[in-house]
mmCIF file of C-alpha atoms in Angstrom:
data_model
loop_
_atom_site.group_PDB
_atom_site.id
_atom_site.type_symbol
_atom_site.label_atom_id
_atom_site.label_comp_id
_atom_site.label_asym_id
_atom_site.label_seq_id
_atom_site.Cartn_x
_atom_site.Cartn_y
_atom_site.Cartn_z
ATOM 1 C CA MET A 1 44.641 -31.748 -52.930
ATOM 2 C CA VAL A 2 46.032 -33.333 -49.786
ATOM 3 C CA PHE A 3 49.303 -32.035 -48.364
ATOM 4 C CA LYS A 4 51.367 -34.518 -46.362
ATOM 5 C CA THR A 5 53.738 -33.851 -43.497
ATOM 6 C CA GLN A 6 55.061 -35.472 -40.339
ATOM 7 C CA ASP A 7 54.851 -34.471 -36.711
ATOM 8 C CA GLU A 8 57.765 -34.483 -34.290
ATOM 9 C CA THR A 9 57.342 -38.226 -33.677
ATOM 10 C CA GLY A 10 57.534 -39.067 -37.369
ATOM 11 C CA THR A 11 53.821 -39.847 -37.630
ATOM 12 C CA LEU A 12 52.378 -39.040 -41.063
ATOM 13 C CA LYS A 13 49.787 -36.243 -41.068
ATOM 14 C CA THR A 14 47.622 -34.953 -43.883
ATOM 15 C CA PHE A 15 46.056 -31.564 -44.477
ATOM 16 C CA ARG A 16 43.375 -30.656 -46.984
ATOM 17 C CA ASP A 17 42.989 -26.991 -47.895
ATOM 18 C CA ALA A 18 39.296 -26.291 -47.338
ATOM 19 C CA LYS A 19 39.506 -23.066 -49.353
ATOM 20 C CA ARG A 20 41.190 -24.610 -52.384
ATOM 21 C CA TYR A 21 38.201 -24.391 -54.718
ATOM 22 C CA TYR A 22 36.483 -21.511 -52.986
ATOM 23 C CA TRP A 23 39.061 -19.190 -54.551
ATOM 24 C CA LEU A 24 37.044 -19.596 -57.743
ATOM 25 C CA ILE A 25 34.664 -17.060 -56.178
ATOM 26 C CA ALA A 26 37.143 -14.486 -57.494
ATOM 27 C CA TYR A 27 36.126 -15.587 -60.998
ATOM 28 C CA ALA A 28 32.460 -15.109 -60.137
ATOM 29 C CA SER A 29 33.159 -11.553 -59.000
ATOM 30 C CA SER A 30 35.278 -10.909 -62.093
ATOM 31 C CA SER A 31 32.406 -12.090 -64.269
ATOM 32 C CA VAL A 32 30.009 -9.365 -63.133
ATOM 33 C CA THR A 33 30.915 -7.033 -66.008
ATOM 34 C CA LEU A 34 30.602 -9.787 -68.605
ATOM 35 C CA ILE A 35 27.248 -10.897 -67.173
ATOM 36 C CA THR A 36 26.004 -7.292 -67.194
ATOM 37 C CA VAL A 37 26.962 -6.837 -70.848
ATOM 38 C CA ALA A 38 25.338 -10.123 -71.851
ATOM 39 C CA LEU A 39 22.100 -9.361 -70.002
ATOM 40 C CA TYR A 40 21.803 -5.892 -71.504
ATOM 41 C CA ALA A 41 22.520 -7.198 -75.001
ATOM 42 C CA TYR A 42 19.815 -9.829 -74.560
ATOM 43 C CA THR A 43 17.146 -7.768 -72.766
ATOM 44 C CA HIS A 44 17.946 -4.091 -73.508
ATOM 45 C CA VAL A 45 16.742 -3.399 -69.956
ATOM 46 C CA THR A 46 18.476 -0.321 -68.518
ATOM 47 C CA ALA A 47 18.342 -1.690 -64.976
ATOM 48 C CA THR A 48 20.810 -4.453 -65.865
ATOM 49 C CA LEU A 49 23.595 -1.853 -66.053
ATOM 50 C CA PHE A 50 23.150 -1.251 -62.315
ATOM 51 C CA ILE A 51 24.251 -4.816 -61.543
ATOM 52 C CA PRO A 52 27.943 -3.982 -60.824
ATOM 53 C CA LEU A 53 26.948 -1.306 -58.290
ATOM 54 C CA VAL A 54 24.447 -3.582 -56.567
ATOM 55 C CA TYR A 55 26.882 -6.481 -56.430
ATOM 56 C CA PHE A 56 29.766 -4.396 -55.051
ATOM 57 C CA PHE A 57 27.938 -2.304 -52.454
ATOM 58 C CA ILE A 58 25.079 -4.628 -51.445
ATOM 59 C CA VAL A 59 25.788 -8.262 -52.325
ATOM 60 C CA ILE A 60 29.406 -8.439 -51.123
ATOM 61 C CA PRO A 61 28.890 -6.601 -47.788
ATOM 62 C CA GLY A 62 25.679 -8.560 -47.263
ATOM 63 C CA LEU A 63 27.405 -11.905 -47.767
ATOM 64 C CA ASP A 64 30.267 -10.787 -45.542
ATOM 65 C CA ALA A 65 27.784 -10.003 -42.771
ATOM 66 C CA LEU A 66 25.812 -13.200 -43.352
ATOM 67 C CA ILE A 67 28.711 -15.668 -43.648
ATOM 68 C CA GLY A 68 30.982 -13.963 -41.133
ATOM 69 C CA GLU A 69 34.711 -14.225 -40.585
ATOM 70 C CA ASP A 70 37.260 -16.969 -41.004
ATOM 71 C CA PRO A 71 40.287 -16.945 -38.652
ATOM 72 C CA TYR A 72 41.573 -20.239 -40.123
ATOM 73 C CA ASN A 73 45.307 -20.651 -40.809
ATOM 74 C CA PRO A 74 47.016 -23.484 -42.678
ATOM 75 C CA PRO A 75 49.487 -25.387 -40.447
ATOM 76 C CA ASP A 76 52.990 -23.974 -40.518
ATOM 77 C CA ASP A 77 54.512 -27.258 -41.699
ATOM 78 C CA VAL A 78 52.579 -27.243 -44.992
ATOM 79 C CA LEU A 79 53.082 -23.584 -45.907
ATOM 80 C CA ILE A 80 56.014 -24.325 -48.211
ATOM 81 C CA GLN A 81 54.087 -27.049 -50.044
ATOM 82 C CA MET A 82 51.103 -24.757 -50.489
ATOM 83 C CA ALA A 83 53.300 -21.914 -51.704
ATOM 84 C CA GLU A 84 54.862 -24.178 -54.336
ATOM 85 C CA ASP A 85 51.570 -25.650 -55.590
ATOM 86 C CA PRO A 86 51.099 -24.138 -59.094
ATOM 87 C CA TYR A 87 47.296 -24.363 -58.856
ATOM 88 C CA TYR A 88 47.109 -21.216 -56.739
ATOM 89 C CA SER A 89 49.327 -19.094 -58.968
ATOM 90 C CA ARG A 90 47.446 -20.220 -62.080
ATOM 91 C CA LEU A 91 44.193 -18.931 -60.622
ATOM 92 C CA VAL A 92 45.652 -15.418 -60.443
ATOM 93 C CA ARG A 93 47.452 -15.592 -63.787
ATOM 94 C CA TRP A 94 44.400 -16.711 -65.755
ATOM 95 C CA LEU A 95 42.401 -13.754 -64.491
ATOM 96 C CA VAL A 96 44.677 -11.313 -66.314
ATOM 97 C CA PRO A 97 43.471 -12.214 -69.841
ATOM 98 C CA TYR A 98 39.968 -12.438 -68.390
ATOM 99 C CA SER A 99 40.303 -8.800 -67.313
ATOM 100 C CA TRP A 100 41.013 -7.851 -70.923
ATOM 101 C CA ILE A 101 37.974 -9.811 -72.074
ATOM 102 C CA ASN A 102 35.878 -7.807 -69.626
ATOM 103 C CA LEU A 103 37.382 -4.590 -70.939
ATOM 104 C CA PHE A 104 36.613 -5.417 -74.562
ATOM 105 C CA ALA A 105 33.092 -6.547 -73.638
ATOM 106 C CA GLY A 106 32.432 -3.121 -72.135
ATOM 107 C CA VAL A 107 33.911 -1.398 -75.178
ATOM 108 C CA TRP A 108 31.703 -3.494 -77.475
ATOM 109 C CA LEU A 109 28.592 -2.620 -75.456
ATOM 110 C CA VAL A 110 29.175 1.126 -75.525
ATOM 111 C CA GLY A 111 30.339 1.089 -79.142
ATOM 112 C CA THR A 112 27.410 -0.997 -80.367
ATOM 113 C CA TYR A 113 24.395 0.404 -78.535
ATOM 114 C CA ASP A 114 23.214 4.009 -78.545
ATOM 115 C CA LEU A 115 23.386 4.574 -74.804
ATOM 116 C CA PRO A 116 22.848 8.030 -73.284
ATOM 117 C CA LEU A 117 25.920 9.599 -71.708
ATOM 118 C CA TRP A 118 24.573 9.262 -68.156
ATOM 119 C CA LEU A 119 24.109 5.522 -68.623
ATOM 120 C CA ILE A 120 27.592 5.132 -70.080
ATOM 121 C CA ALA A 121 28.968 6.981 -67.067
ATOM 122 C CA LEU A 122 26.965 4.783 -64.688
ATOM 123 C CA PHE A 123 28.131 1.587 -66.372
ATOM 124 C CA ALA A 124 31.722 2.857 -66.490
ATOM 125 C CA PHE A 125 31.594 3.631 -62.766
ATOM 126 C CA GLY A 126 30.392 0.131 -61.951
ATOM 127 C CA LYS A 127 32.936 -1.403 -64.278
ATOM 128 C CA GLY A 128 35.685 0.638 -62.633
ATOM 129 C CA LEU A 129 34.815 -0.869 -59.250
ATOM 130 C CA PHE A 130 35.814 -4.239 -60.650
ATOM 131 C CA GLY A 131 38.602 -2.678 -62.701
ATOM 132 C CA SER A 132 40.319 -2.017 -59.388
ATOM 133 C CA GLY A 133 40.411 -5.806 -59.101
ATOM 134 C CA THR A 134 42.952 -5.860 -61.918
ATOM 135 C CA ILE A 135 45.213 -3.737 -59.733
ATOM 136 C CA MET A 136 44.664 -6.360 -57.029
ATOM 137 C CA LEU A 137 45.872 -9.019 -59.479
ATOM 138 C CA ALA A 138 48.929 -6.918 -60.266
ATOM 139 C CA HIS A 139 49.507 -6.543 -56.538
ATOM 140 C CA GLU A 140 49.713 -10.323 -56.077
ATOM 141 C CA LEU A 141 51.726 -10.937 -59.259
ATOM 142 C CA GLY A 142 53.991 -7.925 -58.824
ATOM 143 C CA HIS A 143 55.433 -9.316 -55.599
ATOM 144 C CA LYS A 144 56.735 -12.362 -57.462
ATOM 145 C CA THR A 145 60.299 -12.336 -58.758
ATOM 146 C CA ASN A 146 59.874 -14.342 -61.975
ATOM 147 C CA LYS A 147 59.548 -12.615 -65.353
ATOM 148 C CA THR A 148 56.216 -14.240 -66.261
ATOM 149 C CA ASP A 149 54.383 -12.833 -63.250
ATOM 150 C CA GLN A 150 56.088 -9.464 -63.638
ATOM 151 C CA LEU A 151 54.920 -9.261 -67.244
ATOM 152 C CA LEU A 152 51.384 -10.320 -66.363
ATOM 153 C CA ALA A 153 51.290 -7.665 -63.645
ATOM 154 C CA LYS A 154 52.223 -5.062 -66.253
ATOM 155 C CA PHE A 155 49.372 -6.170 -68.531
ATOM 156 C CA ALA A 156 46.925 -6.207 -65.612
ATOM 157 C CA LEU A 157 47.768 -2.602 -64.756
ATOM 158 C CA ALA A 158 47.475 -1.586 -68.407
ATOM 159 C CA VAL A 159 43.737 -2.404 -68.315
ATOM 160 C CA VAL A 160 43.206 0.696 -66.164
ATOM 161 C CA GLY A 161 46.275 2.766 -67.055
ATOM 162 C CA TYR A 162 48.062 2.506 -63.705
ATOM 163 C CA GLY A 163 51.469 1.367 -64.890
ATOM 164 C CA HIS A 164 53.503 2.818 -62.028
ATOM 165 C CA PHE A 165 51.767 0.830 -59.280
ATOM 166 C CA CYS A 166 54.043 -2.189 -58.803
ATOM 167 C CA ILE A 167 57.187 -0.067 -58.791
ATOM 168 C CA GLU A 168 55.796 2.420 -56.293
ATOM 169 C CA HIS A 169 54.157 -0.252 -54.172
ATOM 170 C CA ASN A 170 57.190 -2.532 -53.849
ATOM 171 C CA ARG A 171 59.941 0.069 -53.611
ATOM 172 C CA GLY A 172 58.011 2.839 -51.894
ATOM 173 C CA HIS A 173 54.913 1.792 -49.962
ATOM 174 C CA HIS A 174 56.439 -1.340 -48.460
ATOM 175 C CA VAL A 175 59.455 0.649 -47.294
ATOM 176 C CA TYR A 176 57.617 3.593 -45.721
ATOM 177 C CA VAL A 177 54.256 2.043 -44.798
ATOM 178 C CA ALA A 178 52.613 3.328 -41.605
ATOM 179 C CA THR A 179 54.794 6.442 -41.494
ATOM 180 C CA PRO A 180 54.096 10.118 -42.286
ATOM 181 C CA GLU A 181 56.542 9.811 -45.214
ATOM 182 C CA ASP A 182 54.244 7.394 -47.058
ATOM 183 C CA PRO A 183 51.593 8.998 -49.307
ATOM 184 C CA ALA A 184 49.768 5.640 -49.365
ATOM 185 C CA SER A 185 49.286 5.491 -45.566
ATOM 186 C CA SER A 186 46.286 7.488 -44.351
ATOM 187 C CA ARG A 187 46.366 9.638 -41.250
ATOM 188 C CA MET A 188 43.842 9.815 -38.458
ATOM 189 C CA GLY A 189 41.532 12.747 -39.180
ATOM 190 C CA GLU A 190 42.204 12.618 -42.915
ATOM 191 C CA SER A 191 39.090 12.023 -44.992
ATOM 192 C CA ILE A 192 39.155 9.637 -47.923
ATOM 193 C CA TYR A 193 38.786 12.627 -50.244
ATOM 194 C CA ALA A 194 41.752 14.515 -48.780
ATOM 195 C CA PHE A 195 43.754 11.294 -48.836
ATOM 196 C CA ALA A 196 42.970 10.710 -52.516
ATOM 197 C CA TRP A 197 44.328 14.157 -53.458
ATOM 198 C CA ARG A 198 47.535 13.317 -51.580
ATOM 199 C CA GLU A 199 47.908 9.636 -52.430
ATOM 200 C CA ILE A 200 47.197 9.414 -56.171
ATOM 201 C CA PRO A 201 49.701 12.067 -57.331
ATOM 202 C CA GLY A 202 52.099 11.224 -54.504
ATOM 203 C CA ALA A 203 52.257 7.571 -55.536
ATOM 204 C CA PHE A 204 52.888 8.491 -59.161
ATOM 205 C CA VAL A 205 55.703 10.908 -58.283
ATOM 206 C CA ARG A 206 57.390 8.388 -55.995
ATOM 207 C CA GLY A 207 56.998 5.542 -58.486
ATOM 208 C CA TRP A 208 58.487 7.646 -61.276
ATOM 209 C CA GLN A 209 61.395 8.686 -59.064
ATOM 210 C CA ASN A 210 62.080 5.070 -58.085
ATOM 211 C CA GLU A 211 62.123 3.971 -61.724
ATOM 212 C CA LYS A 212 64.303 6.925 -62.702
ATOM 213 C CA GLU A 213 66.840 5.977 -60.047
ATOM 214 C CA ARG A 214 66.825 2.327 -61.164
ATOM 215 C CA LEU A 215 67.497 3.269 -64.780
ATOM 216 C CA HIS A 216 70.223 5.780 -63.927
ATOM 217 C CA LYS A 217 72.063 3.165 -61.874
ATOM 218 C CA LYS A 218 72.168 1.073 -65.044
ATOM 219 C CA GLY A 219 73.419 4.012 -67.086
ATOM 220 C CA LEU A 220 70.110 4.373 -68.945
ATOM 221 C CA SER A 221 67.989 7.405 -69.710
ATOM 222 C CA THR A 222 64.756 7.959 -67.793
ATOM 223 C CA PHE A 223 62.885 7.762 -71.097
ATOM 224 C CA SER A 224 64.573 4.537 -72.138
ATOM 225 C CA VAL A 225 62.516 1.738 -73.671
ATOM 226 C CA LYS A 226 63.555 -0.172 -70.558
ATOM 227 C CA ASN A 227 61.379 2.121 -68.430
ATOM 228 C CA ASP A 228 58.781 -0.262 -66.948
ATOM 229 C CA ILE A 229 56.295 2.529 -66.258
ATOM 230 C CA LEU A 230 56.389 3.820 -69.819
ATOM 231 C CA GLN A 231 56.013 0.281 -71.148
ATOM 232 C CA GLY A 232 52.797 -0.135 -69.181
ATOM 233 C CA TYR A 233 51.428 3.227 -70.254
ATOM 234 C CA ALA A 234 52.286 2.450 -73.887
ATOM 235 C CA ILE A 235 50.147 -0.706 -73.785
ATOM 236 C CA THR A 236 47.249 1.297 -72.372
ATOM 237 C CA LEU A 237 47.510 4.129 -74.898
ATOM 238 C CA ILE A 238 47.777 1.806 -77.883
ATOM 239 C CA VAL A 239 44.809 -0.361 -76.869
ATOM 240 C CA PHE A 240 42.625 2.573 -75.825
ATOM 241 C CA ALA A 241 43.413 4.402 -79.083
ATOM 242 C CA ILE A 242 42.495 1.357 -81.189
ATOM 243 C CA CYS A 243 39.237 0.854 -79.276
ATOM 244 C CA THR A 244 38.289 4.508 -79.710
ATOM 245 C CA ALA A 245 39.133 4.471 -83.406
ATOM 246 C CA LEU A 246 37.020 1.366 -83.967
ATOM 247 C CA PHE A 247 34.001 2.206 -81.815
ATOM 248 C CA GLY A 248 33.894 5.993 -81.449
ATOM 249 C CA TRP A 249 34.549 8.692 -78.887
ATOM 250 C CA LYS A 250 31.978 7.413 -76.373
ATOM 251 C CA VAL A 251 34.251 4.441 -75.802
ATOM 252 C CA LEU A 252 36.971 6.830 -74.682
ATOM 253 C CA LEU A 253 34.554 8.171 -72.057
ATOM 254 C CA LEU A 254 33.994 4.636 -70.798
ATOM 255 C CA LEU A 255 37.718 3.874 -70.680
ATOM 256 C CA ALA A 256 38.576 7.119 -68.905
ATOM 257 C CA ILE A 257 35.887 6.800 -66.230
ATOM 258 C CA GLN A 258 36.513 3.117 -65.503
ATOM 259 C CA SER A 259 40.231 3.827 -65.146
ATOM 260 C CA VAL A 260 39.819 6.747 -62.744
ATOM 261 C CA VAL A 261 37.313 4.783 -60.652
ATOM 262 C CA ALA A 262 39.763 1.866 -60.519
ATOM 263 C CA TRP A 263 42.487 4.226 -59.308
ATOM 264 C CA TYR A 264 40.139 5.496 -56.627
ATOM 265 C CA GLY A 265 39.325 1.897 -55.689
ATOM 266 C CA LEU A 266 42.994 1.321 -54.936
ATOM 267 C CA THR A 267 43.073 4.577 -52.982
ATOM 268 C CA GLN A 268 40.147 3.386 -50.869
ATOM 269 C CA ALA A 269 41.977 0.135 -50.131
ATOM 270 C CA ASN A 270 45.118 1.997 -49.094
ATOM 271 C CA TYR A 271 43.006 4.315 -46.966
ATOM 272 C CA VAL A 272 41.390 1.581 -44.874
ATOM 273 C CA GLU A 273 44.486 -0.632 -44.704
ATOM 274 C CA HIS A 274 46.668 1.644 -42.579
ATOM 275 C CA TYR A 275 44.432 4.410 -41.196
ATOM 276 C CA GLY A 276 46.136 6.073 -38.240
ATOM 277 C CA LEU A 277 48.685 3.316 -37.634
ATOM 278 C CA LEU A 278 52.260 4.406 -36.986
ATOM 279 C CA ARG A 279 55.566 2.582 -36.765
ATOM 280 C CA GLN A 280 57.712 3.926 -33.946
ATOM 281 C CA LYS A 281 61.308 5.102 -34.238
ATOM 282 C CA ASP A 282 64.182 3.605 -32.298
ATOM 283 C CA LYS A 283 66.813 5.627 -30.440
ATOM 284 C CA ASN A 284 68.737 6.061 -33.704
ATOM 285 C CA GLY A 285 65.734 7.621 -35.421
ATOM 286 C CA LYS A 286 65.010 4.591 -37.627
ATOM 287 C CA TYR A 287 61.535 3.180 -37.984
ATOM 288 C CA GLU A 288 60.905 -0.218 -36.454
ATOM 289 C CA ARG A 289 60.446 -3.178 -38.787
ATOM 290 C CA CYS A 290 56.933 -3.459 -40.198
ATOM 291 C CA GLN A 291 54.925 -5.905 -38.116
ATOM 292 C CA PRO A 292 51.431 -7.409 -38.554
ATOM 293 C CA ARG A 293 50.040 -4.835 -36.124
ATOM 294 C CA HIS A 294 50.864 -2.003 -38.549
ATOM 295 C CA SER A 295 48.082 -2.911 -40.984
ATOM 296 C CA TRP A 296 44.348 -3.252 -40.482
ATOM 297 C CA ASN A 297 43.169 -6.803 -40.998
ATOM 298 C CA THR A 298 39.828 -8.402 -41.791
ATOM 299 C CA ASN A 299 38.868 -12.061 -42.101
ATOM 300 C CA HIS A 300 35.441 -11.587 -43.691
ATOM 301 C CA ILE A 301 35.163 -14.648 -45.864
ATOM 302 C CA PHE A 302 33.415 -13.672 -49.069
ATOM 303 C CA SER A 303 35.308 -10.444 -49.814
ATOM 304 C CA ASN A 304 38.597 -12.147 -48.925
ATOM 305 C CA LEU A 305 37.933 -14.977 -51.351
ATOM 306 C CA SER A 306 36.999 -12.417 -54.014
ATOM 307 C CA THR A 307 40.312 -10.601 -53.578
ATOM 308 C CA PHE A 308 42.764 -13.476 -52.994
ATOM 309 C CA HIS A 309 43.240 -12.642 -49.312
ATOM 310 C CA LEU A 310 44.117 -9.002 -49.959
ATOM 311 C CA GLN A 311 42.335 -8.194 -46.708
ATOM 312 C CA ARG A 312 44.747 -10.289 -44.676
ATOM 313 C CA HIS A 313 46.917 -7.279 -45.102
ATOM 314 C CA SER A 314 48.692 -7.553 -41.761
ATOM 315 C CA ASP A 315 50.605 -10.695 -42.667
ATOM 316 C CA HIS A 316 51.187 -9.414 -46.204
ATOM 317 C CA HIS A 317 53.116 -6.355 -45.037
ATOM 318 C CA ALA A 318 55.068 -8.346 -42.479
ATOM 319 C CA ASN A 319 55.901 -10.983 -45.142
ATOM 320 C CA PRO A 320 55.539 -9.382 -48.609
ATOM 321 C CA LEU A 321 56.714 -12.434 -50.569
ATOM 322 C CA ARG A 322 54.228 -14.797 -48.946
ATOM 323 C CA PRO A 323 51.610 -15.905 -51.541
ATOM 324 C CA TYR A 324 47.938 -15.257 -50.871
ATOM 325 C CA GLN A 325 46.976 -18.854 -50.041
ATOM 326 C CA THR A 326 49.387 -18.965 -47.086
ATOM 327 C CA LEU A 327 48.653 -15.581 -45.524
ATOM 328 C CA ARG A 328 47.876 -15.999 -41.852
ATOM 329 C CA ASN A 329 45.660 -14.504 -39.213
ATOM 330 C CA PHE A 330 47.142 -13.467 -35.870
ATOM 331 C CA PRO A 331 45.536 -12.833 -32.482
ATOM 332 C CA ASP A 332 45.137 -9.228 -31.335
ATOM 333 C CA LEU A 333 45.468 -7.677 -34.792
ATOM 334 C CA PRO A 334 43.837 -4.296 -35.472
ATOM 335 C CA SER A 335 40.626 -5.365 -37.215
ATOM 336 C CA LEU A 336 38.289 -3.551 -39.572
ATOM 337 C CA PRO A 337 34.538 -3.690 -38.887
ATOM 338 C CA SER A 338 33.771 -5.188 -42.311
ATOM 339 C CA GLY A 339 35.297 -6.368 -45.568
ATOM 340 C CA TYR A 340 36.632 -3.701 -47.886
ATOM 341 C CA PRO A 341 33.425 -2.867 -49.820
ATOM 342 C CA GLY A 342 31.559 -2.225 -46.576
ATOM 343 C CA CYS A 343 34.390 -0.087 -45.227
ATOM 344 C CA PHE A 344 34.584 1.859 -48.502
ATOM 345 C CA ALA A 345 30.929 2.781 -48.068
ATOM 346 C CA LEU A 346 31.588 3.840 -44.475
ATOM 347 C CA ALA A 347 34.649 5.898 -45.444
ATOM 348 C CA ALA A 348 32.550 7.780 -47.995
ATOM 349 C CA ILE A 349 30.918 9.510 -45.013
ATOM 350 C CA PRO A 350 33.962 10.844 -43.111
ATOM 351 C CA SER A 351 32.108 11.650 -39.892
ATOM 352 C CA LEU A 352 30.890 8.055 -39.575
ATOM 353 C CA TRP A 353 34.307 6.681 -40.472
ATOM 354 C CA PHE A 354 35.996 8.831 -37.813
ATOM 355 C CA LYS A 355 33.403 7.855 -35.172
ATOM 356 C CA THR A 356 33.923 4.194 -35.927
ATOM 357 C CA MET A 357 37.683 4.055 -36.470
ATOM 358 C CA ASP A 358 39.219 6.746 -34.256
ATOM 359 C CA PRO A 359 38.447 4.846 -31.032
ATOM 360 C CA LYS A 360 39.918 1.715 -32.609
ATOM 361 C CA VAL A 361 43.123 3.580 -33.462
ATOM 362 C CA LEU A 362 43.379 5.003 -29.949
ATOM 363 C CA GLU A 363 42.835 1.550 -28.452
ATOM 364 C CA TRP A 364 45.540 0.179 -30.750
ATOM 365 C CA ALA A 365 47.924 2.925 -29.529
ATOM 366 C CA GLY A 366 47.147 2.267 -25.880
ATOM 367 C CA GLY A 367 45.513 5.662 -25.585
ATOM 368 C CA ASP A 368 48.742 7.489 -26.492
ATOM 369 C CA ILE A 369 47.942 9.994 -29.246
ATOM 370 C CA ASN A 370 51.670 10.468 -29.876
ATOM 371 C CA LYS A 371 51.832 6.897 -31.199
ATOM 372 C CA VAL A 372 49.285 7.640 -33.918
ATOM 373 C CA ASN A 373 49.852 8.775 -37.499
ATOM 374 C CA ARG A 374 47.457 11.719 -37.583
ATOM 375 C CA VAL A 375 46.760 15.045 -39.216
ATOM 376 C CA ASP A 376 48.579 17.817 -37.342
ATOM 377 C CA GLY A 377 46.339 19.284 -34.681
ATOM 378 C CA TYR A 378 43.552 16.761 -35.188
ATOM 379 C CA GLU A 379 41.633 15.786 -32.062
ATOM 380 C CA PRO A 380 40.326 12.228 -32.466
ATOM 381 C CA VAL A 381 36.740 11.210 -31.972
ATOM 382 C CA ALA A 382 36.507 9.644 -28.552
ATOM 383 C CA PHE A 383 33.392 7.533 -28.951
ATOM 384 C CA SER A 384 32.268 4.754 -31.243
ATOM 385 C CA ALA A 385 29.343 4.733 -33.635
ATOM 386 C CA PRO A 386 27.220 1.624 -34.200
ATOM 387 C CA ASN A 387 28.783 -0.917 -36.511
ATOM 388 C CA ILE A 388 26.951 -0.217 -39.779
ATOM 389 C CA CYS A 389 29.336 -2.086 -42.095
#
């Protein structure tokens, strides 16, 4: 599609979004589970169930390294037209039912074939990596204010039983991001494993408290049918119970593992998105407004197309209502060494993550350790490891 605008002299200009059809790569990534199920059903080859792991940890980082980064921004004078183009929102919306198709395909596989428990666990782990993508869909949809997108976000989260996310993310994380008060902002010197133990329960508690406060302001009970968190959990419990009743207890193992892995996938994203970054307080003790520099950014093309620009996180936090297709890159942003999958692999080895990222955080803070969100008493790593992402 060609977007039309005029310059200051009244001359007609046109702009064609070069990425318009490349966003369909997100559908290719979302098809990995379905392809895996189909290949195993056709071949009965055990190795096919490794496909999700290979795609996530090898193919995506490899393509990111091979294709490189994309600093491209759409012109400012077409941003409104792009934001209002329904094509982009439909791409995200249609992936929600597709996520349920992927879920039921996995249930059918485990319920139909006599797979050993270790292979079910392996497949469930790989499926959970892409299950975290449903949380990504809910992240994009949950920032919209219309009822259709809000409902679709609820159904997306129900696939992995994470019904509190949108409430906590919008009313909690976006308010306290890059501060010690935010359980979803990682601290320098905090490993991904320590962060997970703090972030996962912390996000649930804060989300529940936010929903409780919303309901009480309306004169409703916490356990009202109007409770958005309970509505999401109810969808999950009903569907998971039906699947287990129809296909057996091994299906419950699949559903539980894929859900927990999806939760951890979100935790990994939160971990790399704000590691060590800190908003400063003014003379009145209030935190400064969130700016693009308070989130780590990456422009690696393939993983960004697979996640609807989730990795342009700097502009997202500065402008939460801006849709994915119009998120911008800025000069001098704190930048990750790779797309998210590559950084997740790096974060899995805390010593390598600290060696790579601590110098970046210190550079971002101008060498002032007091401007860093860090674990109390932690002394940052002062040298950089080779870029292995």
